[in-house]
Amino acid sequence: MSPAPTRWALVTGASAGIGEAFARELAARRHNLVLTARREDRLSTLAAELTRAHGIAVDTIAADLAEPAAVADLCAELERRGLAIDVLVNNAGYGVPGHYLSQPWQRHADFLQVLVTAPCELAYRLLPGMQQRGYGRIANIASLAGHVPGSAGHTMYAASKAFLIKFSQSLALENRDKGVNVCAVCPGFTWSEFHDVVGSREQVSKMPKWMWMTAAAVAREGVEATERGDIVYVTGRANRFIKGLMKLLPDSFALAMVQRRSKDFRVQEPIQ
């Protein structure tokens, strides 16, 4: 993305994993940053580190995107601080383990608020300014899961990522002549806290090493793809191979294959 230090980038879910990696990648490219997540202590530590390392400005705003008013409050705070966002990385997310009916509805509702509603609302609120300035970058962090058949367990995860992919495609086409690039960045298995949080570390640790990428590599490829104007980008050759294979297989065969392997990467019953 543009190396101009006057550009401000907002990264959600920036306290760890892929979000933190995007923050580091953008900082190395001389973007000023606004970091948001629930864990303010981690944000402050990262902000101090990036400021020292790169000489950029880094603001932090603690927010819980599961709260319906969080995005409006976040954008109001950006306006109060006089920060115009040119780069938006919609990264905040997590998984809900177990089968659909094993969790209370409120947990699913919070999940949809964070992974679907918040990215859409942030884009809605920040896009007008990008259009007016004739420059913008929106990276929606989707997943390889959005390209392959759904599996038992984590029932809405793949569905939410498929939504982000389609949303990004339409938004990109609407804004391609306005200086705004929109990209659905689709990682596969990534070394991060994600699997520890959802309790699937034991399962996924059995997956072959060649299927994994570092968060730093995902962020680097994702930033470059967004800057190039790619609308959908799957990170890593192995993941692109899997996506291509799934497109060639009959739907019924692909679904059966994913279901056979789902126990290796999805928690299918709730963690007690």
PDB file of C-alpha atoms in Angstrom:
ATOM      1  CA  MET A   1       0.000   0.000   0.000  1.00  0.00           C
ATOM      2  CA  SER A   2       1.071   3.637  -0.339  1.00  0.00           C
ATOM      3  CA  PRO A   3       4.134   4.450   1.772  1.00  0.00           C
ATOM      4  CA  ALA A   4       2.947   8.011   2.468  1.00  0.00           C
ATOM      5  CA  PRO A   5       3.205   8.563   6.227  1.00  0.00           C
ATOM      6  CA  THR A   6       0.188  10.869   6.184  1.00  0.00           C
ATOM      7  CA  ARG A   7      -2.152   7.970   5.456  1.00  0.00           C
ATOM      8  CA  TRP A   8      -4.027   6.506   8.394  1.00  0.00           C
ATOM      9  CA  ALA A   9      -4.955   2.828   8.587  1.00  0.00           C
ATOM     10  CA  LEU A  10      -7.526   1.318  10.947  1.00  0.00           C
ATOM     11  CA  VAL A  11      -6.972  -2.319  11.916  1.00  0.00           C
ATOM     12  CA  THR A  12      -9.637  -4.173  13.896  1.00  0.00           C
ATOM     13  CA  GLY A  13      -8.722  -7.136  16.063  1.00  0.00           C
ATOM     14  CA  ALA A  14      -5.195  -5.709  16.177  1.00  0.00           C
ATOM     15  CA  SER A  15      -4.136  -7.090  19.560  1.00  0.00           C
ATOM     16  CA  ALA A  16      -2.953 -10.487  18.246  1.00  0.00           C
ATOM     17  CA  GLY A  17      -2.643 -12.856  15.298  1.00  0.00           C
ATOM     18  CA  ILE A  18      -3.356 -11.692  11.761  1.00  0.00           C
ATOM     19  CA  GLY A  19      -4.568  -8.284  12.937  1.00  0.00           C
ATOM     20  CA  GLU A  20      -1.314  -7.602  14.765  1.00  0.00           C
ATOM     21  CA  ALA A  21       0.598  -8.812  11.708  1.00  0.00           C
ATOM     22  CA  PHE A  22      -1.298  -6.387   9.447  1.00  0.00           C
ATOM     23  CA  ALA A  23      -0.508  -3.581  11.866  1.00  0.00           C
ATOM     24  CA  ARG A  24       3.190  -4.451  11.726  1.00  0.00           C
ATOM     25  CA  GLU A  25       3.177  -4.710   7.927  1.00  0.00           C
ATOM     26  CA  LEU A  26       1.436  -1.361   7.494  1.00  0.00           C
ATOM     27  CA  ALA A  27       3.723   0.285  10.043  1.00  0.00           C
ATOM     28  CA  ALA A  28       6.757  -0.953   8.104  1.00  0.00           C
ATOM     29  CA  ARG A  29       5.219   0.699   5.037  1.00  0.00           C
ATOM     30  CA  ARG A  30       5.014   4.009   6.924  1.00  0.00           C
ATOM     31  CA  HIS A  31       1.313   4.191   7.630  1.00  0.00           C
ATOM     32  CA  ASN A  32       0.034   5.889  10.730  1.00  0.00           C
ATOM     33  CA  LEU A  33      -2.228   3.483  12.596  1.00  0.00           C
ATOM     34  CA  VAL A  34      -5.386   3.287  14.625  1.00  0.00           C
ATOM     35  CA  LEU A  35      -5.498  -0.035  16.430  1.00  0.00           C
ATOM     36  CA  THR A  36      -8.691  -1.363  17.930  1.00  0.00           C
ATOM     37  CA  ALA A  37      -9.565  -4.494  19.887  1.00  0.00           C
ATOM     38  CA  ARG A  38     -10.957  -5.349  23.305  1.00  0.00           C
ATOM     39  CA  ARG A  39      -7.583  -5.761  25.054  1.00  0.00           C
ATOM     40  CA  GLU A  40      -6.350  -2.216  25.616  1.00  0.00           C
ATOM     41  CA  ASP A  41      -3.159  -3.303  27.377  1.00  0.00           C
ATOM     42  CA  ARG A  42      -2.002  -5.269  24.344  1.00  0.00           C
ATOM     43  CA  LEU A  43      -2.891  -2.419  22.011  1.00  0.00           C
ATOM     44  CA  SER A  44      -0.861   0.041  24.072  1.00  0.00           C
ATOM     45  CA  THR A  45       2.170  -2.247  24.128  1.00  0.00           C
ATOM     46  CA  LEU A  46       2.028  -2.790  20.368  1.00  0.00           C
ATOM     47  CA  ALA A  47       1.474   0.931  19.702  1.00  0.00           C
ATOM     48  CA  ALA A  48       4.560   1.885  21.719  1.00  0.00           C
ATOM     49  CA  GLU A  49       6.658  -0.723  19.929  1.00  0.00           C
ATOM     50  CA  LEU A  50       5.584   0.351  16.434  1.00  0.00           C
ATOM     51  CA  THR A  51       6.081   4.029  17.211  1.00  0.00           C
ATOM     52  CA  ARG A  52       9.638   3.376  18.395  1.00  0.00           C
ATOM     53  CA  ALA A  53      10.479   1.086  15.485  1.00  0.00           C
ATOM     54  CA  HIS A  54       9.021   3.119  12.623  1.00  0.00           C
ATOM     55  CA  GLY A  55       8.562   6.689  13.834  1.00  0.00           C
ATOM     56  CA  ILE A  56       4.866   6.684  12.962  1.00  0.00           C
ATOM     57  CA  ALA A  57       1.834   7.877  14.915  1.00  0.00           C
ATOM     58  CA  VAL A  58      -0.224   5.110  16.489  1.00  0.00           C
ATOM     59  CA  ASP A  59      -3.561   5.699  18.221  1.00  0.00           C
ATOM     60  CA  THR A  60      -5.465   3.018  20.114  1.00  0.00           C
ATOM     61  CA  ILE A  61      -9.195   2.759  20.742  1.00  0.00           C
ATOM     62  CA  ALA A  62     -10.463  -0.126  22.844  1.00  0.00           C
ATOM     63  CA  ALA A  63     -13.773  -1.426  21.515  1.00  0.00           C
ATOM     64  CA  ASP A  64     -15.902  -4.555  21.669  1.00  0.00           C
ATOM     65  CA  LEU A  65     -17.388  -4.917  18.205  1.00  0.00           C
ATOM     66  CA  ALA A  66     -20.003  -7.335  19.570  1.00  0.00           C
ATOM     67  CA  GLU A  67     -21.752  -4.270  20.968  1.00  0.00           C
ATOM     68  CA  PRO A  68     -24.237  -2.898  18.400  1.00  0.00           C
ATOM     69  CA  ALA A  69     -23.184   0.719  19.039  1.00  0.00           C
ATOM     70  CA  ALA A  70     -19.434   0.000  18.927  1.00  0.00           C
ATOM     71  CA  VAL A  71     -18.820   0.932  15.291  1.00  0.00           C
ATOM     72  CA  ALA A  72     -20.733   4.204  15.531  1.00  0.00           C
ATOM     73  CA  ASP A  73     -18.862   5.076  18.729  1.00  0.00           C
ATOM     74  CA  LEU A  74     -15.516   4.141  17.137  1.00  0.00           C
ATOM     75  CA  CYS A  75     -16.140   6.317  14.094  1.00  0.00           C
ATOM     76  CA  ALA A  76     -17.298   9.197  16.295  1.00  0.00           C
ATOM     77  CA  GLU A  77     -14.031   8.941  18.231  1.00  0.00           C
ATOM     78  CA  LEU A  78     -12.039   8.951  14.985  1.00  0.00           C
ATOM     79  CA  GLU A  79     -13.837  12.123  13.955  1.00  0.00           C
ATOM     80  CA  ARG A  80     -13.257  13.692  17.379  1.00  0.00           C
ATOM     81  CA  ARG A  81      -9.526  13.019  17.027  1.00  0.00           C
ATOM     82  CA  GLY A  82      -9.491  14.370  13.475  1.00  0.00           C
ATOM     83  CA  LEU A  83      -8.338  11.075  11.944  1.00  0.00           C
ATOM     84  CA  ALA A  84      -9.310  10.382   8.325  1.00  0.00           C
ATOM     85  CA  ILE A  85      -8.989   6.664   7.571  1.00  0.00           C
ATOM     86  CA  ASP A  86      -7.636   5.760   4.134  1.00  0.00           C
ATOM     87  CA  VAL A  87      -6.944   2.062   4.822  1.00  0.00           C
ATOM     88  CA  LEU A  88      -9.403  -0.222   6.616  1.00  0.00           C
ATOM     89  CA  VAL A  89      -8.467  -3.757   7.639  1.00  0.00           C
ATOM     90  CA  ASN A  90     -11.588  -5.596   8.809  1.00  0.00           C
ATOM     91  CA  ASN A  91      -9.881  -8.398  10.689  1.00  0.00           C
ATOM     92  CA  ALA A  92     -11.659  -8.860  14.031  1.00  0.00           C
ATOM     93  CA  GLY A  93     -13.101 -12.347  14.349  1.00  0.00           C
ATOM     94  CA  TYR A  94     -13.224 -15.644  16.167  1.00  0.00           C
ATOM     95  CA  GLY A  95     -14.965 -19.017  15.990  1.00  0.00           C
ATOM     96  CA  VAL A  96     -17.871 -20.431  17.951  1.00  0.00           C
ATOM     97  CA  PRO A  97     -17.073 -24.097  18.697  1.00  0.00           C
ATOM     98  CA  GLY A  98     -19.581 -26.914  18.661  1.00  0.00           C
ATOM     99  CA  HIS A  99     -22.760 -27.624  16.741  1.00  0.00           C
ATOM    100  CA  TYR A 100     -25.290 -24.866  16.063  1.00  0.00           C
ATOM    101  CA  LEU A 101     -27.787 -25.738  18.820  1.00  0.00           C
ATOM    102  CA  SER A 102     -25.076 -26.369  21.410  1.00  0.00           C
ATOM    103  CA  GLN A 103     -24.617 -22.621  21.953  1.00  0.00           C
ATOM    104  CA  PRO A 104     -27.083 -19.972  23.158  1.00  0.00           C
ATOM    105  CA  TRP A 105     -28.476 -17.695  20.459  1.00  0.00           C
ATOM    106  CA  GLN A 106     -26.844 -14.616  21.984  1.00  0.00           C
ATOM    107  CA  ARG A 107     -23.399 -16.095  21.319  1.00  0.00           C
ATOM    108  CA  HIS A 108     -24.325 -16.556  17.656  1.00  0.00           C
ATOM    109  CA  ALA A 109     -25.790 -13.044  17.532  1.00  0.00           C
ATOM    110  CA  ASP A 110     -22.556 -11.583  18.926  1.00  0.00           C
ATOM    111  CA  PHE A 111     -20.587 -13.586  16.369  1.00  0.00           C
ATOM    112  CA  LEU A 112     -22.647 -12.174  13.482  1.00  0.00           C
ATOM    113  CA  GLN A 113     -22.262  -8.667  14.881  1.00  0.00           C
ATOM    114  CA  VAL A 114     -18.464  -8.960  14.923  1.00  0.00           C
ATOM    115  CA  LEU A 115     -17.836 -10.920  11.721  1.00  0.00           C
ATOM    116  CA  VAL A 116     -20.602  -9.641   9.444  1.00  0.00           C
ATOM    117  CA  THR A 117     -22.309  -6.473  10.667  1.00  0.00           C
ATOM    118  CA  ALA A 118     -19.271  -4.599  11.989  1.00  0.00           C
ATOM    119  CA  PRO A 119     -17.172  -4.949   8.795  1.00  0.00           C
ATOM    120  CA  CYS A 120     -20.091  -3.817   6.681  1.00  0.00           C
ATOM    121  CA  GLU A 121     -20.855  -0.861   8.940  1.00  0.00           C
ATOM    122  CA  LEU A 122     -17.229   0.238   9.117  1.00  0.00           C
ATOM    123  CA  ALA A 123     -17.003   0.173   5.333  1.00  0.00           C
ATOM    124  CA  TYR A 124     -20.291   2.092   5.093  1.00  0.00           C
ATOM    125  CA  ARG A 125     -19.134   4.797   7.478  1.00  0.00           C
ATOM    126  CA  LEU A 126     -15.554   5.191   6.210  1.00  0.00           C
ATOM    127  CA  LEU A 127     -16.064   4.717   2.469  1.00  0.00           C
ATOM    128  CA  PRO A 128     -17.536   8.192   1.770  1.00  0.00           C
ATOM    129  CA  GLY A 129     -14.351   9.864   2.997  1.00  0.00           C
ATOM    130  CA  MET A 130     -12.211   7.545   0.884  1.00  0.00           C
ATOM    131  CA  GLN A 131     -14.295   8.367  -2.179  1.00  0.00           C
ATOM    132  CA  GLN A 132     -14.061  12.099  -1.538  1.00  0.00           C
ATOM    133  CA  ARG A 133     -10.268  11.923  -1.193  1.00  0.00           C
ATOM    134  CA  GLY A 134      -9.973   9.657  -4.237  1.00  0.00           C
ATOM    135  CA  TYR A 135      -7.984   7.062  -2.343  1.00  0.00           C
ATOM    136  CA  GLY A 136      -8.928   4.091  -0.193  1.00  0.00           C
ATOM    137  CA  ARG A 137      -8.039   0.500   0.591  1.00  0.00           C
ATOM    138  CA  ILE A 138     -10.381  -1.962   2.302  1.00  0.00           C
ATOM    139  CA  ALA A 139      -9.083  -5.411   3.170  1.00  0.00           C
ATOM    140  CA  ASN A 140     -11.795  -7.717   4.475  1.00  0.00           C
ATOM    141  CA  ILE A 141     -10.133 -10.704   6.123  1.00  0.00           C
ATOM    142  CA  ALA A 142     -12.191 -13.646   4.924  1.00  0.00           C
ATOM    143  CA  SER A 143     -10.910 -17.231   4.789  1.00  0.00           C
ATOM    144  CA  LEU A 144     -10.243 -20.226   2.604  1.00  0.00           C
ATOM    145  CA  ALA A 145     -13.225 -21.625   4.524  1.00  0.00           C
ATOM    146  CA  GLY A 146     -15.421 -19.297   2.477  1.00  0.00           C
ATOM    147  CA  HIS A 147     -14.411 -21.137  -0.713  1.00  0.00           C
ATOM    148  CA  VAL A 148     -14.908 -24.736   0.415  1.00  0.00           C
ATOM    149  CA  PRO A 149     -18.040 -26.613   1.541  1.00  0.00           C
ATOM    150  CA  GLY A 150     -19.242 -26.072   5.084  1.00  0.00           C
ATOM    151  CA  SER A 151     -18.507 -28.631   7.763  1.00  0.00           C
ATOM    152  CA  ALA A 152     -20.052 -29.743  11.032  1.00  0.00           C
ATOM    153  CA  GLY A 153     -19.032 -27.546  13.944  1.00  0.00           C
ATOM    154  CA  HIS A 154     -18.332 -23.795  13.900  1.00  0.00           C
ATOM    155  CA  THR A 155     -21.559 -23.666  11.927  1.00  0.00           C
ATOM    156  CA  MET A 156     -21.547 -20.007  10.879  1.00  0.00           C
ATOM    157  CA  TYR A 157     -17.813 -19.451  10.430  1.00  0.00           C
ATOM    158  CA  ALA A 158     -17.515 -20.502   6.777  1.00  0.00           C
ATOM    159  CA  ALA A 159     -20.860 -18.852   6.009  1.00  0.00           C
ATOM    160  CA  SER A 160     -19.697 -15.526   7.425  1.00  0.00           C
ATOM    161  CA  LYS A 161     -16.477 -15.690   5.406  1.00  0.00           C
ATOM    162  CA  ALA A 162     -18.349 -16.540   2.202  1.00  0.00           C
ATOM    163  CA  PHE A 163     -20.501 -13.474   2.866  1.00  0.00           C
ATOM    164  CA  LEU A 164     -17.402 -11.283   3.209  1.00  0.00           C
ATOM    165  CA  ILE A 165     -16.081 -12.581  -0.106  1.00  0.00           C
ATOM    166  CA  LYS A 166     -19.281 -11.732  -1.990  1.00  0.00           C
ATOM    167  CA  PHE A 167     -19.619  -8.406  -0.182  1.00  0.00           C
ATOM    168  CA  SER A 168     -16.056  -7.504  -1.151  1.00  0.00           C
ATOM    169  CA  GLN A 169     -16.643  -8.390  -4.789  1.00  0.00           C
ATOM    170  CA  SER A 170     -19.680  -6.125  -5.086  1.00  0.00           C
ATOM    171  CA  LEU A 171     -18.077  -3.281  -3.128  1.00  0.00           C
ATOM    172  CA  ALA A 172     -14.930  -3.497  -5.254  1.00  0.00           C
ATOM    173  CA  LEU A 173     -16.883  -3.236  -8.500  1.00  0.00           C
ATOM    174  CA  GLU A 174     -18.839  -0.262  -7.174  1.00  0.00           C
ATOM    175  CA  ASN A 175     -15.661   1.607  -6.277  1.00  0.00           C
ATOM    176  CA  ARG A 176     -13.089   0.575  -8.865  1.00  0.00           C
ATOM    177  CA  ASP A 177     -13.311   3.986 -10.621  1.00  0.00           C
ATOM    178  CA  LYS A 178     -13.179   5.981  -7.363  1.00  0.00           C
ATOM    179  CA  GLY A 179      -9.627   5.173  -6.297  1.00  0.00           C
ATOM    180  CA  VAL A 180     -10.785   2.665  -3.705  1.00  0.00           C
ATOM    181  CA  ASN A 181      -9.547  -0.933  -3.814  1.00  0.00           C
ATOM    182  CA  VAL A 182     -11.507  -3.592  -1.941  1.00  0.00           C
ATOM    183  CA  CYS A 183     -10.066  -7.063  -1.413  1.00  0.00           C
ATOM    184  CA  ALA A 184     -11.287 -10.188   0.355  1.00  0.00           C
ATOM    185  CA  VAL A 185      -8.087 -11.668   1.775  1.00  0.00           C
ATOM    186  CA  CYS A 186      -8.551 -15.400   2.337  1.00  0.00           C
ATOM    187  CA  PRO A 187      -5.986 -17.123   4.576  1.00  0.00           C
ATOM    188  CA  GLY A 188      -5.977 -20.825   5.316  1.00  0.00           C
ATOM    189  CA  PHE A 189      -4.413 -22.332   8.427  1.00  0.00           C
ATOM    190  CA  THR A 190      -2.376 -19.603  10.106  1.00  0.00           C
ATOM    191  CA  TRP A 191      -0.123 -19.765  13.154  1.00  0.00           C
ATOM    192  CA  SER A 192      -1.917 -17.524  15.666  1.00  0.00           C
ATOM    193  CA  GLU A 193      -3.933 -17.533  18.885  1.00  0.00           C
ATOM    194  CA  PHE A 194      -7.140 -18.271  16.968  1.00  0.00           C
ATOM    195  CA  HIS A 195      -7.062 -22.029  17.488  1.00  0.00           C
ATOM    196  CA  ASP A 196      -6.194 -21.673  21.173  1.00  0.00           C
ATOM    197  CA  VAL A 197      -9.146 -19.349  21.758  1.00  0.00           C
ATOM    198  CA  VAL A 198     -11.667 -21.680  20.104  1.00  0.00           C
ATOM    199  CA  GLY A 199     -10.122 -24.809  21.614  1.00  0.00           C
ATOM    200  CA  SER A 200      -9.088 -26.526  18.380  1.00  0.00           C
ATOM    201  CA  ARG A 201      -5.313 -26.465  18.880  1.00  0.00           C
ATOM    202  CA  GLU A 202      -5.164 -30.214  19.559  1.00  0.00           C
ATOM    203  CA  GLN A 203      -7.042 -31.031  16.351  1.00  0.00           C
ATOM    204  CA  VAL A 204      -5.274 -28.638  14.009  1.00  0.00           C
ATOM    205  CA  SER A 205      -1.820 -29.539  15.306  1.00  0.00           C
ATOM    206  CA  LYS A 206      -2.256 -32.798  13.396  1.00  0.00           C
ATOM    207  CA  MET A 207      -2.606 -30.986  10.070  1.00  0.00           C
ATOM    208  CA  PRO A 208       0.423 -31.217   7.723  1.00  0.00           C
ATOM    209  CA  LYS A 209       3.025 -28.476   8.157  1.00  0.00           C
ATOM    210  CA  TRP A 210       2.803 -27.515   4.482  1.00  0.00           C
ATOM    211  CA  MET A 211      -0.757 -26.284   5.018  1.00  0.00           C
ATOM    212  CA  TRP A 212       0.296 -23.589   7.490  1.00  0.00           C
ATOM    213  CA  MET A 213       1.421 -19.984   7.033  1.00  0.00           C
ATOM    214  CA  THR A 214       2.713 -17.405   9.466  1.00  0.00           C
ATOM    215  CA  ALA A 215       0.531 -14.407  10.242  1.00  0.00           C
ATOM    216  CA  ALA A 216       3.311 -12.152   8.940  1.00  0.00           C
ATOM    217  CA  ALA A 217       3.272 -13.883   5.538  1.00  0.00           C
ATOM    218  CA  VAL A 218      -0.527 -13.616   5.365  1.00  0.00           C
ATOM    219  CA  ALA A 219      -0.377  -9.905   6.130  1.00  0.00           C
ATOM    220  CA  ARG A 220       2.367  -9.233   3.605  1.00  0.00           C
ATOM    221  CA  GLU A 221       0.511 -11.028   0.806  1.00  0.00           C
ATOM    222  CA  GLY A 222      -2.788  -9.449   1.846  1.00  0.00           C
ATOM    223  CA  VAL A 223      -1.437  -5.896   1.797  1.00  0.00           C
ATOM    224  CA  GLU A 224       0.208  -6.447  -1.582  1.00  0.00           C
ATOM    225  CA  ALA A 225      -2.936  -8.000  -3.072  1.00  0.00           C
ATOM    226  CA  THR A 226      -5.102  -5.120  -1.880  1.00  0.00           C
ATOM    227  CA  GLU A 227      -2.693  -2.576  -3.299  1.00  0.00           C
ATOM    228  CA  ARG A 228      -2.591  -4.406  -6.657  1.00  0.00           C
ATOM    229  CA  GLY A 229      -6.358  -4.216  -6.884  1.00  0.00           C
ATOM    230  CA  ASP A 230      -7.047  -7.928  -6.496  1.00  0.00           C
ATOM    231  CA  ILE A 231     -10.666  -8.386  -5.482  1.00  0.00           C
ATOM    232  CA  VAL A 232     -10.341 -11.870  -3.959  1.00  0.00           C
ATOM    233  CA  TYR A 233      -6.950 -13.211  -2.921  1.00  0.00           C
ATOM    234  CA  VAL A 234      -6.190 -16.569  -1.319  1.00  0.00           C
ATOM    235  CA  THR A 235      -2.873 -16.495   0.523  1.00  0.00           C
ATOM    236  CA  GLY A 236      -0.328 -19.258  -0.039  1.00  0.00           C
ATOM    237  CA  ARG A 237       0.123 -21.674  -2.933  1.00  0.00           C
ATOM    238  CA  ALA A 238      -1.238 -24.633  -0.984  1.00  0.00           C
ATOM    239  CA  ASN A 239      -4.443 -22.766  -0.195  1.00  0.00           C
ATOM    240  CA  ARG A 240      -4.857 -21.650  -3.794  1.00  0.00           C
ATOM    241  CA  PHE A 241      -4.446 -25.277  -4.865  1.00  0.00           C
ATOM    242  CA  ILE A 242      -7.150 -26.366  -2.404  1.00  0.00           C
ATOM    243  CA  LYS A 243      -9.505 -23.656  -3.645  1.00  0.00           C
ATOM    244  CA  GLY A 244      -8.934 -24.687  -7.273  1.00  0.00           C
ATOM    245  CA  LEU A 245      -9.431 -28.362  -6.469  1.00  0.00           C
ATOM    246  CA  MET A 246     -12.730 -27.694  -4.725  1.00  0.00           C
ATOM    247  CA  LYS A 247     -14.010 -25.837  -7.784  1.00  0.00           C
ATOM    248  CA  LEU A 248     -13.264 -28.843  -9.991  1.00  0.00           C
ATOM    249  CA  LEU A 249     -14.850 -31.500  -7.767  1.00  0.00           C
ATOM    250  CA  PRO A 250     -18.587 -32.276  -7.889  1.00  0.00           C
ATOM    251  CA  ASP A 251     -20.337 -30.536  -4.987  1.00  0.00           C
ATOM    252  CA  SER A 252     -21.454 -33.778  -3.358  1.00  0.00           C
ATOM    253  CA  PHE A 253     -17.947 -35.244  -3.469  1.00  0.00           C
ATOM    254  CA  ALA A 254     -16.322 -32.074  -2.126  1.00  0.00           C
ATOM    255  CA  LEU A 255     -18.853 -31.864   0.707  1.00  0.00           C
ATOM    256  CA  ALA A 256     -18.286 -35.489   1.660  1.00  0.00           C
ATOM    257  CA  MET A 257     -14.513 -34.999   1.607  1.00  0.00           C
ATOM    258  CA  VAL A 258     -14.663 -31.933   3.847  1.00  0.00           C
ATOM    259  CA  GLN A 259     -17.004 -33.694   6.234  1.00  0.00           C
ATOM    260  CA  ARG A 260     -14.630 -36.637   6.572  1.00  0.00           C
ATOM    261  CA  ARG A 261     -11.782 -34.299   7.515  1.00  0.00           C
ATOM    262  CA  SER A 262     -13.749 -31.790   9.593  1.00  0.00           C
ATOM    263  CA  LYS A 263     -12.906 -33.525  12.861  1.00  0.00           C
ATOM    264  CA  ASP A 264      -9.284 -32.516  12.207  1.00  0.00           C
ATOM    265  CA  PHE A 265      -9.970 -28.773  12.241  1.00  0.00           C
ATOM    266  CA  ARG A 266     -13.444 -28.104  13.717  1.00  0.00           C
ATOM    267  CA  VAL A 267     -14.571 -28.483  17.328  1.00  0.00           C
ATOM    268  CA  GLN A 268     -17.890 -30.210  16.818  1.00  0.00           C
ATOM    269  CA  GLU A 269     -19.160 -30.168  20.391  1.00  0.00           C
ATOM    270  CA  PRO A 270     -18.941 -27.328  22.906  1.00  0.00           C
ATOM    271  CA  ILE A 271     -15.961 -27.043  25.207  1.00  0.00           C
ATOM    272  CA  GLN A 272     -16.994 -27.683  28.815  1.00  0.00           C
TER     273      GLN A 272
END
